[in-house]
Amino acid sequence: MNVTYSDMKPDTASVANGSLIAGEELRDTAELKETLGLYRKVLFEQILPLWSTVGADHARGGYAETLSARGRGAPGPRRVRVTARQVYAMCEAAELGWNRLAAEAGVRHGCRFLALHTSAGGFLFHTLAADDSVSDIGFDLYDQAFLLFAHAHAWRLLRDPDIVERARLLRQSVVERFAHADGGFVDRLDKPFPLRSNPHMHLLEASLAWLPLDPDPRWRELADTVVALFLSRFVDRERGILRETFGADWTPVEDAGRCRVEPGHNYEWAWLLMRWEALTGGDAGAFPLGMVGFAETHGYDPLRRVAVNEVWSDGSASDGKARLWPQTERLKAWLAVARRSQGPDRWRAEKSALDAAGTNILSPCVRIDSNTGKIRLAQAIRAALTETACCSEKRTGEGVCSAAFGAYILQT
């Protein structure tokens, strides 16, 4: 049974007199700060030391895709984009105050590997075989988006001008080679269809990462292009939800008049659209809040306190399992909602963020595959800590500032 968005609202009397709300705000703020401390401790003392040492593959280069339960890198094929994600993670670690020398060493280690595994046009290769030969020569938009994202954060940390040139070359190559005749971009150069919204989401994320760092106006153009595609193609305007998959002519792929919806992606798009609005002054309308509302109403299981993997567009269940990454997207989305809200609305958003944070704390930071016994981590520690960078001591009737917290671990 799923809770509805309206079920999260406090009763009218409590809001009217303000006493209950004020008391809960103070308690929740203290709990948010405590959660921040716990996340930081786990991140700095467990996750980063593990993946910056054992996770760094000094024999093959880059970073390991999986570690055994004993903390050993597993041999075999691996995806090149894993290292792009870890480059981001190490950059974010430095920004958050972790050992800067260790973080910079990790970033340089990853960047060397990425430079060796890109084409003349700047495209990142997809998969390496066990002998490190390229086993998949089809360039994937999803991979290129993560490389652009890694470039942005590596430039922010290292200030190496070569990184900017690589990023601009890759952006130009993507725009020229991946362009779809009816707008947007194809999924892969060798297998362009079906079309998917998800790689575009990460392309938007990369573009937004570059906006404050590079005055080149083409980053803004790329971001605006993706948002325009979201508004014209990706979002179901009647239901206010994100569509995932499309045919070659951008016709949504449906099954008996309904489509599959991933709550995690609805949370993630909402967060990115709110970031786009903040950085550009653009307007995504009611869609960010609408997607969060749909995901919370139909894609959140209050008994397990998790966002599930997948539901149907009519709100019925599709895949009730729960991976880690949708929980972190739920956390980021509610933090973003809190930042733009006031009074009781902000309080409710903070409570939902705290619930998501609690779920992540209670969940293991790594996932152990019951069949192989190997620890699987998708090589990207993203910081929700940076989503709300400050925790204000000032409390007013308009609500309290959201505390910054969370180690965002993206697992695929």
CSV table of C-alpha atoms in Angstrom, one decimal:
chain,number,residue,atom,x,y,z
A,1,MET,CA,0.0,0.0,0.0
A,2,ASN,CA,1.4,3.4,-1.0
A,3,VAL,CA,1.1,6.7,0.9
A,4,THR,CA,-0.3,9.6,-1.2
A,5,TYR,CA,1.3,13.0,-1.5
A,6,SER,CA,-1.5,14.6,0.5
A,7,ASP,CA,-1.0,12.1,3.3
A,8,MET,CA,2.3,13.8,4.2
A,9,LYS,CA,0.6,17.1,5.1
A,10,PRO,CA,0.2,17.9,8.8
A,11,ASP,CA,-3.3,18.6,10.1
A,12,THR,CA,-4.7,22.1,9.6
A,13,ALA,CA,-4.9,22.9,13.3
A,14,SER,CA,-1.2,22.1,13.9
A,15,VAL,CA,-0.3,24.4,11.0
A,16,ALA,CA,-2.6,27.1,12.2
A,17,ASN,CA,-1.2,27.4,15.7
A,18,GLY,CA,2.3,26.7,14.6
A,19,SER,CA,3.4,25.1,17.9
A,20,LEU,CA,3.7,21.6,16.7
A,21,ILE,CA,5.4,22.6,13.5
A,22,ALA,CA,8.0,24.8,15.3
A,23,GLY,CA,8.8,22.0,17.7
A,24,GLU,CA,9.2,19.4,15.0
A,25,GLU,CA,11.3,21.8,12.9
A,26,LEU,CA,13.8,22.2,15.7
A,27,ARG,CA,14.0,18.4,16.3
A,28,ASP,CA,14.2,17.6,12.6
A,29,THR,CA,17.0,20.2,12.1
A,30,ALA,CA,19.0,18.6,14.9
A,31,GLU,CA,18.4,15.2,13.4
A,32,LEU,CA,19.5,16.4,9.9
A,33,LYS,CA,22.8,17.7,11.4
A,34,GLU,CA,23.3,14.3,13.1
A,35,THR,CA,22.7,12.6,9.9
A,36,LEU,CA,25.1,14.8,8.1
A,37,GLY,CA,27.8,13.8,10.6
A,38,LEU,CA,27.1,10.2,10.2
A,39,TYR,CA,27.2,10.4,6.4
A,40,ARG,CA,30.5,12.3,6.5
A,41,LYS,CA,32.0,9.8,8.8
A,42,VAL,CA,31.0,6.8,6.6
A,43,LEU,CA,32.2,8.6,3.5
A,44,PHE,CA,35.5,9.8,4.8
A,45,GLU,CA,36.5,6.8,6.9
A,46,GLN,CA,35.1,3.9,4.9
A,47,ILE,CA,34.1,4.5,1.4
A,48,LEU,CA,36.7,6.9,0.1
A,49,PRO,CA,39.7,5.1,1.7
A,50,LEU,CA,38.5,1.8,0.2
A,51,TRP,CA,37.9,3.0,-3.3
A,52,SER,CA,40.9,5.3,-3.5
A,53,THR,CA,43.3,2.4,-2.6
A,54,VAL,CA,41.9,-1.0,-3.2
A,55,GLY,CA,39.5,0.3,-5.9
A,56,ALA,CA,42.3,1.9,-7.9
A,57,ASP,CA,43.7,-0.5,-10.4
A,58,HIS,CA,47.4,0.3,-10.8
A,59,ALA,CA,48.0,-2.7,-13.0
A,60,ARG,CA,45.4,-2.1,-15.6
A,61,GLY,CA,44.7,1.5,-15.0
A,62,GLY,CA,41.5,3.3,-13.9
A,63,TYR,CA,39.3,1.9,-11.2
A,64,ALA,CA,37.9,-1.6,-10.5
A,65,GLU,CA,34.3,-2.2,-11.4
A,66,THR,CA,33.8,-4.7,-8.6
A,67,LEU,CA,35.5,-5.8,-5.4
A,68,SER,CA,35.3,-9.2,-3.9
A,69,ALA,CA,34.0,-9.6,-0.4
A,70,ARG,CA,37.7,-9.7,0.7
A,71,GLY,CA,38.3,-6.3,-1.0
A,72,ARG,CA,40.1,-7.5,-4.1
A,73,GLY,CA,39.5,-6.2,-7.6
A,74,ALA,CA,37.8,-8.7,-9.8
A,75,PRO,CA,39.4,-9.6,-13.2
A,76,GLY,CA,37.4,-9.6,-16.4
A,77,PRO,CA,35.6,-7.2,-18.7
A,78,ARG,CA,34.8,-3.7,-17.4
A,79,ARG,CA,33.0,-0.6,-18.5
A,80,VAL,CA,35.3,2.4,-19.1
A,81,ARG,CA,32.7,4.9,-17.8
A,82,VAL,CA,33.2,3.5,-14.3
A,83,THR,CA,36.4,5.4,-14.1
A,84,ALA,CA,34.7,8.6,-15.2
A,85,ARG,CA,32.4,8.2,-12.3
A,86,GLN,CA,35.2,7.7,-9.9
A,87,VAL,CA,37.0,10.7,-11.2
A,88,TYR,CA,33.9,12.7,-10.2
A,89,ALA,CA,33.8,11.0,-6.8
A,90,MET,CA,37.4,11.9,-6.0
A,91,CYS,CA,36.8,15.5,-7.1
A,92,GLU,CA,33.8,15.8,-4.9
A,93,ALA,CA,35.7,14.3,-2.0
A,94,ALA,CA,38.3,17.1,-2.3
A,95,GLU,CA,35.6,19.7,-2.3
A,96,LEU,CA,34.0,18.2,0.8
A,97,GLY,CA,37.2,18.4,2.8
A,98,TRP,CA,38.7,14.9,2.4
A,99,ASN,CA,42.4,14.4,1.9
A,100,ARG,CA,43.1,16.7,-1.0
A,101,LEU,CA,46.4,15.2,-2.0
A,102,ALA,CA,44.9,11.7,-2.1
A,103,ALA,CA,41.9,13.0,-4.0
A,104,GLU,CA,44.0,14.8,-6.6
A,105,ALA,CA,46.1,11.6,-7.1
A,106,GLY,CA,43.0,9.6,-7.6
A,107,VAL,CA,41.7,12.1,-10.2
A,108,ARG,CA,44.9,12.2,-12.1
A,109,HIS,CA,45.1,8.4,-12.1
A,110,GLY,CA,41.6,8.2,-13.5
A,111,CYS,CA,42.1,11.0,-16.1
A,112,ARG,CA,45.2,9.2,-17.5
A,113,PHE,CA,43.1,6.1,-18.0
A,114,LEU,CA,40.3,8.0,-19.7
A,115,ALA,CA,42.6,9.8,-22.0
A,116,LEU,CA,44.0,6.4,-23.2
A,117,HIS,CA,40.5,5.1,-23.8
A,118,THR,CA,39.0,7.8,-26.0
A,119,SER,CA,38.8,8.1,-29.7
A,120,ALA,CA,40.3,10.9,-31.9
A,121,GLY,CA,36.9,12.6,-31.7
A,122,GLY,CA,37.0,12.5,-27.9
A,123,PHE,CA,34.5,9.7,-27.6
A,124,LEU,CA,34.8,7.4,-24.6
A,125,PHE,CA,35.0,3.7,-25.5
A,126,HIS,CA,32.3,1.5,-23.9
A,127,THR,CA,33.7,-1.8,-22.7
A,128,LEU,CA,37.1,-3.4,-22.3
A,129,ALA,CA,37.7,-7.2,-22.5
A,130,ALA,CA,39.7,-9.0,-19.8
A,131,ASP,CA,42.9,-8.4,-21.8
A,132,ASP,CA,42.0,-4.6,-21.9
A,133,SER,CA,41.3,-4.6,-25.6
A,134,VAL,CA,38.2,-2.6,-26.7
A,135,SER,CA,35.4,-5.2,-26.9
A,136,ASP,CA,32.6,-2.8,-27.8
A,137,ILE,CA,33.4,-0.2,-30.4
A,138,GLY,CA,29.9,1.3,-30.5
A,139,PHE,CA,30.0,4.8,-28.9
A,140,ASP,CA,27.2,5.3,-26.3
A,141,LEU,CA,25.6,8.6,-25.5
A,142,TYR,CA,25.3,7.6,-21.8
A,143,ASP,CA,29.1,7.1,-21.6
A,144,GLN,CA,29.9,10.5,-23.3
A,145,ALA,CA,27.6,12.3,-20.8
A,146,PHE,CA,29.5,10.9,-17.9
A,147,LEU,CA,32.9,11.7,-19.5
A,148,LEU,CA,31.7,15.4,-19.9
A,149,PHE,CA,30.6,15.4,-16.3
A,150,ALA,CA,34.0,14.0,-15.1
A,151,HIS,CA,35.8,16.6,-17.3
A,152,ALA,CA,33.9,19.4,-15.6
A,153,HIS,CA,34.8,18.3,-12.1
A,154,ALA,CA,38.4,17.4,-12.9
A,155,TRP,CA,38.8,20.9,-14.4
A,156,ARG,CA,37.3,22.5,-11.3
A,157,LEU,CA,39.9,20.6,-9.1
A,158,LEU,CA,43.0,20.5,-11.3
A,159,ARG,CA,42.6,23.6,-13.5
A,160,ASP,CA,44.4,21.8,-16.4
A,161,PRO,CA,43.5,23.7,-19.6
A,162,ASP,CA,43.8,20.4,-21.6
A,163,ILE,CA,40.7,19.2,-19.8
A,164,VAL,CA,38.6,22.1,-21.1
A,165,GLU,CA,39.8,21.4,-24.7
A,166,ARG,CA,38.9,17.7,-24.3
A,167,ALA,CA,35.4,18.6,-23.0
A,168,ARG,CA,34.7,21.1,-25.8
A,169,LEU,CA,35.9,18.6,-28.5
A,170,LEU,CA,33.6,15.9,-27.0
A,171,ARG,CA,30.6,18.3,-26.8
A,172,GLN,CA,31.1,19.2,-30.4
A,173,SER,CA,31.5,15.6,-31.5
A,174,VAL,CA,28.3,14.6,-29.6
A,175,VAL,CA,26.3,17.4,-31.1
A,176,GLU,CA,27.5,16.6,-34.6
A,177,ARG,CA,27.5,12.8,-34.5
A,178,PHE,CA,24.7,11.9,-32.2
A,179,ALA,CA,22.1,14.4,-33.4
A,180,HIS,CA,18.7,13.0,-34.3
A,181,ALA,CA,16.9,14.5,-37.3
A,182,ASP,CA,13.8,15.3,-35.2
A,183,GLY,CA,15.7,16.8,-32.2
A,184,GLY,CA,17.6,15.3,-29.4
A,185,PHE,CA,20.2,12.6,-29.7
A,186,VAL,CA,20.4,8.9,-30.6
A,187,ASP,CA,21.4,6.3,-28.0
A,188,ARG,CA,24.4,4.8,-29.8
A,189,LEU,CA,26.1,5.5,-33.1
A,190,ASP,CA,26.0,1.8,-34.2
A,191,LYS,CA,22.5,1.0,-32.7
A,192,PRO,CA,20.7,4.4,-32.5
A,193,PHE,CA,17.3,3.0,-31.5
A,194,PRO,CA,15.3,2.8,-29.3
A,195,LEU,CA,15.7,6.4,-28.1
A,196,ARG,CA,15.9,7.0,-24.4
A,197,SER,CA,15.4,9.9,-22.1
A,198,ASN,CA,18.0,8.8,-19.5
A,199,PRO,CA,21.2,9.6,-21.5
A,200,HIS,CA,19.8,13.0,-22.1
A,201,MET,CA,19.3,13.5,-18.4
A,202,HIS,CA,23.0,12.9,-17.8
A,203,LEU,CA,23.9,15.2,-20.7
A,204,LEU,CA,21.9,17.9,-19.0
A,205,GLU,CA,23.7,17.1,-15.7
A,206,ALA,CA,27.1,17.5,-17.5
A,207,SER,CA,26.1,20.7,-19.2
A,208,LEU,CA,24.9,22.2,-15.8
A,209,ALA,CA,28.2,21.2,-14.2
A,210,TRP,CA,30.1,23.2,-16.9
A,211,LEU,CA,27.9,26.4,-16.7
A,212,PRO,CA,29.7,28.0,-13.7
A,213,LEU,CA,33.1,26.9,-15.0
A,214,ASP,CA,33.3,27.8,-18.7
A,215,PRO,CA,32.0,31.0,-20.3
A,216,ASP,CA,31.4,29.2,-23.6
A,217,PRO,CA,27.7,29.8,-24.3
A,218,ARG,CA,27.3,26.4,-26.0
A,219,TRP,CA,27.0,24.7,-22.6
A,220,ARG,CA,23.9,26.8,-21.9
A,221,GLU,CA,22.6,26.0,-25.4
A,222,LEU,CA,23.1,22.3,-24.8
A,223,ALA,CA,21.3,22.4,-21.4
A,224,ASP,CA,18.4,24.4,-22.9
A,225,THR,CA,18.2,21.9,-25.8
A,226,VAL,CA,17.8,19.0,-23.4
A,227,VAL,CA,15.2,20.8,-21.3
A,228,ALA,CA,13.2,21.8,-24.4
A,229,LEU,CA,13.3,18.1,-25.4
A,230,PHE,CA,12.0,17.1,-22.0
A,231,LEU,CA,9.1,19.5,-22.3
A,232,SER,CA,8.2,18.5,-25.8
A,233,ARG,CA,9.0,14.8,-25.8
A,234,PHE,CA,9.9,13.2,-22.5
A,235,VAL,CA,7.2,14.4,-20.1
A,236,ASP,CA,3.7,13.0,-20.3
A,237,ARG,CA,1.9,16.3,-19.9
A,238,GLU,CA,-1.4,14.7,-18.9
A,239,ARG,CA,0.1,12.6,-16.1
A,240,GLY,CA,3.1,14.9,-15.4
A,241,ILE,CA,5.5,11.9,-15.5
A,242,LEU,CA,8.7,11.0,-17.3
A,243,ARG,CA,8.7,8.7,-20.2
A,244,GLU,CA,11.7,6.4,-20.6
A,245,THR,CA,11.8,4.8,-24.0
A,246,PHE,CA,10.8,5.9,-27.5
A,247,GLY,CA,10.7,4.6,-31.1
A,248,ALA,CA,12.8,6.0,-33.9
A,249,ASP,CA,10.3,8.9,-34.5
A,250,TRP,CA,10.1,9.8,-30.8
A,251,THR,CA,6.8,7.9,-30.3
A,252,PRO,CA,6.6,6.7,-26.7
A,253,VAL,CA,6.9,3.0,-26.3
A,254,GLU,CA,3.8,1.8,-24.5
A,255,ASP,CA,2.2,-1.5,-23.4
A,256,ALA,CA,-1.6,-1.5,-23.6
A,257,GLY,CA,-1.8,2.3,-23.3
A,258,ARG,CA,0.6,2.6,-20.4
A,259,CYS,CA,4.4,3.0,-20.1
A,260,ARG,CA,6.9,2.0,-17.5
A,261,VAL,CA,8.0,4.7,-15.1
A,262,GLU,CA,11.1,4.7,-12.9
A,263,PRO,CA,10.5,6.7,-9.7
A,264,GLY,CA,14.3,7.2,-9.4
A,265,HIS,CA,14.5,9.0,-12.7
A,266,ASN,CA,11.5,11.2,-11.9
A,267,TYR,CA,13.2,12.3,-8.7
A,268,GLU,CA,16.5,12.8,-10.6
A,269,TRP,CA,14.9,14.8,-13.5
A,270,ALA,CA,13.1,17.0,-10.9
A,271,TRP,CA,16.3,17.7,-9.1
A,272,LEU,CA,18.1,18.6,-12.4
A,273,LEU,CA,15.3,20.8,-13.6
A,274,MET,CA,15.3,22.7,-10.4
A,275,ARG,CA,19.1,23.2,-10.8
A,276,TRP,CA,18.6,24.3,-14.4
A,277,GLU,CA,16.0,26.9,-13.2
A,278,ALA,CA,18.4,28.2,-10.5
A,279,LEU,CA,21.4,28.4,-12.8
A,280,THR,CA,19.6,29.9,-15.9
A,281,GLY,CA,16.5,31.6,-14.7
A,282,GLY,CA,14.4,29.2,-16.9
A,283,ASP,CA,11.0,27.9,-16.0
A,284,ALA,CA,10.2,24.2,-16.1
A,285,GLY,CA,6.6,24.9,-14.8
A,286,ALA,CA,5.0,22.5,-12.4
A,287,PHE,CA,6.7,19.4,-13.7
A,288,PRO,CA,9.5,19.1,-11.1
A,289,LEU,CA,7.1,19.1,-8.2
A,290,GLY,CA,4.6,17.0,-10.2
A,291,MET,CA,7.2,14.3,-10.8
A,292,VAL,CA,8.3,14.2,-7.2
A,293,GLY,CA,4.6,14.0,-6.2
A,294,PHE,CA,4.0,11.0,-8.6
A,295,ALA,CA,7.1,9.2,-7.5
A,296,GLU,CA,6.2,9.7,-3.8
A,297,THR,CA,2.6,8.7,-4.3
A,298,HIS,CA,3.1,5.6,-6.5
A,299,GLY,CA,6.7,4.7,-6.3
A,300,TYR,CA,7.5,4.9,-2.6
A,301,ASP,CA,6.8,2.0,-0.2
A,302,PRO,CA,6.3,3.4,3.3
A,303,LEU,CA,6.5,0.0,4.9
A,304,ARG,CA,10.1,-0.5,3.7
A,305,ARG,CA,10.7,3.2,3.4
A,306,VAL,CA,12.1,2.8,-0.1
A,307,ALA,CA,11.5,4.1,-3.6
A,308,VAL,CA,10.9,1.1,-5.8
A,309,ASN,CA,12.5,0.4,-9.1
A,310,GLU,CA,9.6,0.7,-11.4
A,311,VAL,CA,5.8,1.3,-11.6
A,312,TRP,CA,3.4,1.7,-14.5
A,313,SER,CA,2.2,5.1,-15.6
A,314,ASP,CA,-1.3,4.4,-14.2
A,315,GLY,CA,0.4,4.0,-10.8
A,316,SER,CA,0.2,0.2,-10.5
A,317,ALA,CA,3.2,-1.8,-9.4
A,318,SER,CA,5.7,-3.1,-12.0
A,319,ASP,CA,9.0,-3.9,-10.1
A,320,GLY,CA,8.7,-3.6,-6.3
A,321,LYS,CA,12.4,-4.2,-5.7
A,322,ALA,CA,14.5,-1.3,-4.5
A,323,ARG,CA,18.0,-0.5,-5.5
A,324,LEU,CA,20.2,2.0,-3.8
A,325,TRP,CA,20.4,4.7,-6.4
A,326,PRO,CA,16.6,5.6,-6.4
A,327,GLN,CA,16.9,6.3,-2.7
A,328,THR,CA,19.7,8.8,-3.2
A,329,GLU,CA,17.7,10.5,-6.0
A,330,ARG,CA,14.8,10.8,-3.6
A,331,LEU,CA,17.0,12.4,-1.1
A,332,LYS,CA,18.4,15.0,-3.6
A,333,ALA,CA,15.0,15.8,-4.9
A,334,TRP,CA,13.5,16.5,-1.5
A,335,LEU,CA,16.5,18.6,-0.5
A,336,ALA,CA,16.0,20.7,-3.7
A,337,VAL,CA,12.3,21.1,-3.0
A,338,ALA,CA,13.1,22.2,0.6
A,339,ARG,CA,15.4,24.9,-0.7
A,340,ARG,CA,12.7,26.5,-2.8
A,341,SER,CA,9.9,26.1,-0.3
A,342,GLN,CA,8.8,28.1,2.8
A,343,GLY,CA,6.9,27.4,6.0
A,344,PRO,CA,5.1,24.1,6.3
A,345,ASP,CA,6.0,23.1,2.8
A,346,ARG,CA,9.6,23.3,3.6
A,347,TRP,CA,9.2,21.4,6.8
A,348,ARG,CA,7.4,18.6,4.9
A,349,ALA,CA,10.2,18.5,2.3
A,350,GLU,CA,12.8,18.3,5.0
A,351,LYS,CA,11.0,15.5,6.7
A,352,SER,CA,10.9,13.5,3.5
A,353,ALA,CA,14.6,14.2,2.9
A,354,LEU,CA,15.4,13.0,6.4
A,355,ASP,CA,13.3,9.9,5.7
A,356,ALA,CA,15.3,9.2,2.5
A,357,ALA,CA,18.6,9.9,4.4
A,358,GLY,CA,17.6,7.4,7.1
A,359,THR,CA,16.9,4.8,4.4
A,360,ASN,CA,20.4,5.3,3.0
A,361,ILE,CA,22.0,5.1,6.4
A,362,LEU,CA,20.2,1.9,7.2
A,363,SER,CA,21.1,0.4,3.8
A,364,PRO,CA,24.5,-1.0,3.2
A,365,CYS,CA,26.9,1.3,1.3
A,366,VAL,CA,27.8,-1.7,-0.9
A,367,ARG,CA,25.6,-4.3,-2.4
A,368,ILE,CA,26.7,-7.9,-2.1
A,369,ASP,CA,25.5,-10.2,-5.0
A,370,SER,CA,24.2,-13.3,-3.4
A,371,ASN,CA,25.3,-15.4,-6.4
A,372,THR,CA,28.9,-14.2,-6.8
A,373,GLY,CA,29.6,-12.9,-3.4
A,374,LYS,CA,31.2,-9.8,-4.9
A,375,ILE,CA,30.6,-6.3,-3.8
A,376,ARG,CA,29.2,-4.2,-6.6
A,377,LEU,CA,29.4,-0.4,-6.4
A,378,ALA,CA,28.9,1.7,-9.4
A,379,GLN,CA,32.0,3.7,-8.9
A,380,ALA,CA,30.4,7.0,-8.3
A,381,ILE,CA,30.1,8.6,-5.0
A,382,ARG,CA,28.0,11.7,-5.6
A,383,ALA,CA,27.5,14.1,-2.8
A,384,ALA,CA,24.1,15.2,-1.8
A,385,LEU,CA,26.2,17.2,0.8
A,386,THR,CA,26.7,19.8,-1.9
A,387,GLU,CA,23.0,20.0,-2.8
A,388,THR,CA,22.3,22.0,0.4
A,389,ALA,CA,25.8,23.4,1.2
A,390,CYS,CA,24.9,25.3,4.3
A,391,CYS,CA,22.9,24.6,7.5
A,392,SER,CA,21.6,27.8,9.0
A,393,GLU,CA,21.3,28.2,12.7
A,394,LYS,CA,18.6,30.8,12.2
A,395,ARG,CA,15.1,29.4,12.5
A,396,THR,CA,12.0,31.5,11.6
A,397,GLY,CA,8.3,30.9,11.0
A,398,GLU,CA,9.1,30.5,7.3
A,399,GLY,CA,11.0,27.2,8.0
A,400,VAL,CA,14.5,26.2,8.6
A,401,CYS,CA,17.4,25.8,6.2
A,402,SER,CA,17.9,22.2,5.0
A,403,ALA,CA,21.0,20.6,6.4
A,404,ALA,CA,23.6,19.4,3.9
A,405,PHE,CA,24.1,15.7,4.0
A,406,GLY,CA,24.4,12.4,2.2
A,407,ALA,CA,26.9,10.4,0.2
A,408,TYR,CA,25.2,9.8,-3.1
A,409,ILE,CA,26.2,6.4,-4.5
A,410,LEU,CA,25.1,5.7,-8.1
A,411,GLN,CA,24.7,2.0,-8.8
A,412,THR,CA,23.9,0.5,-12.1
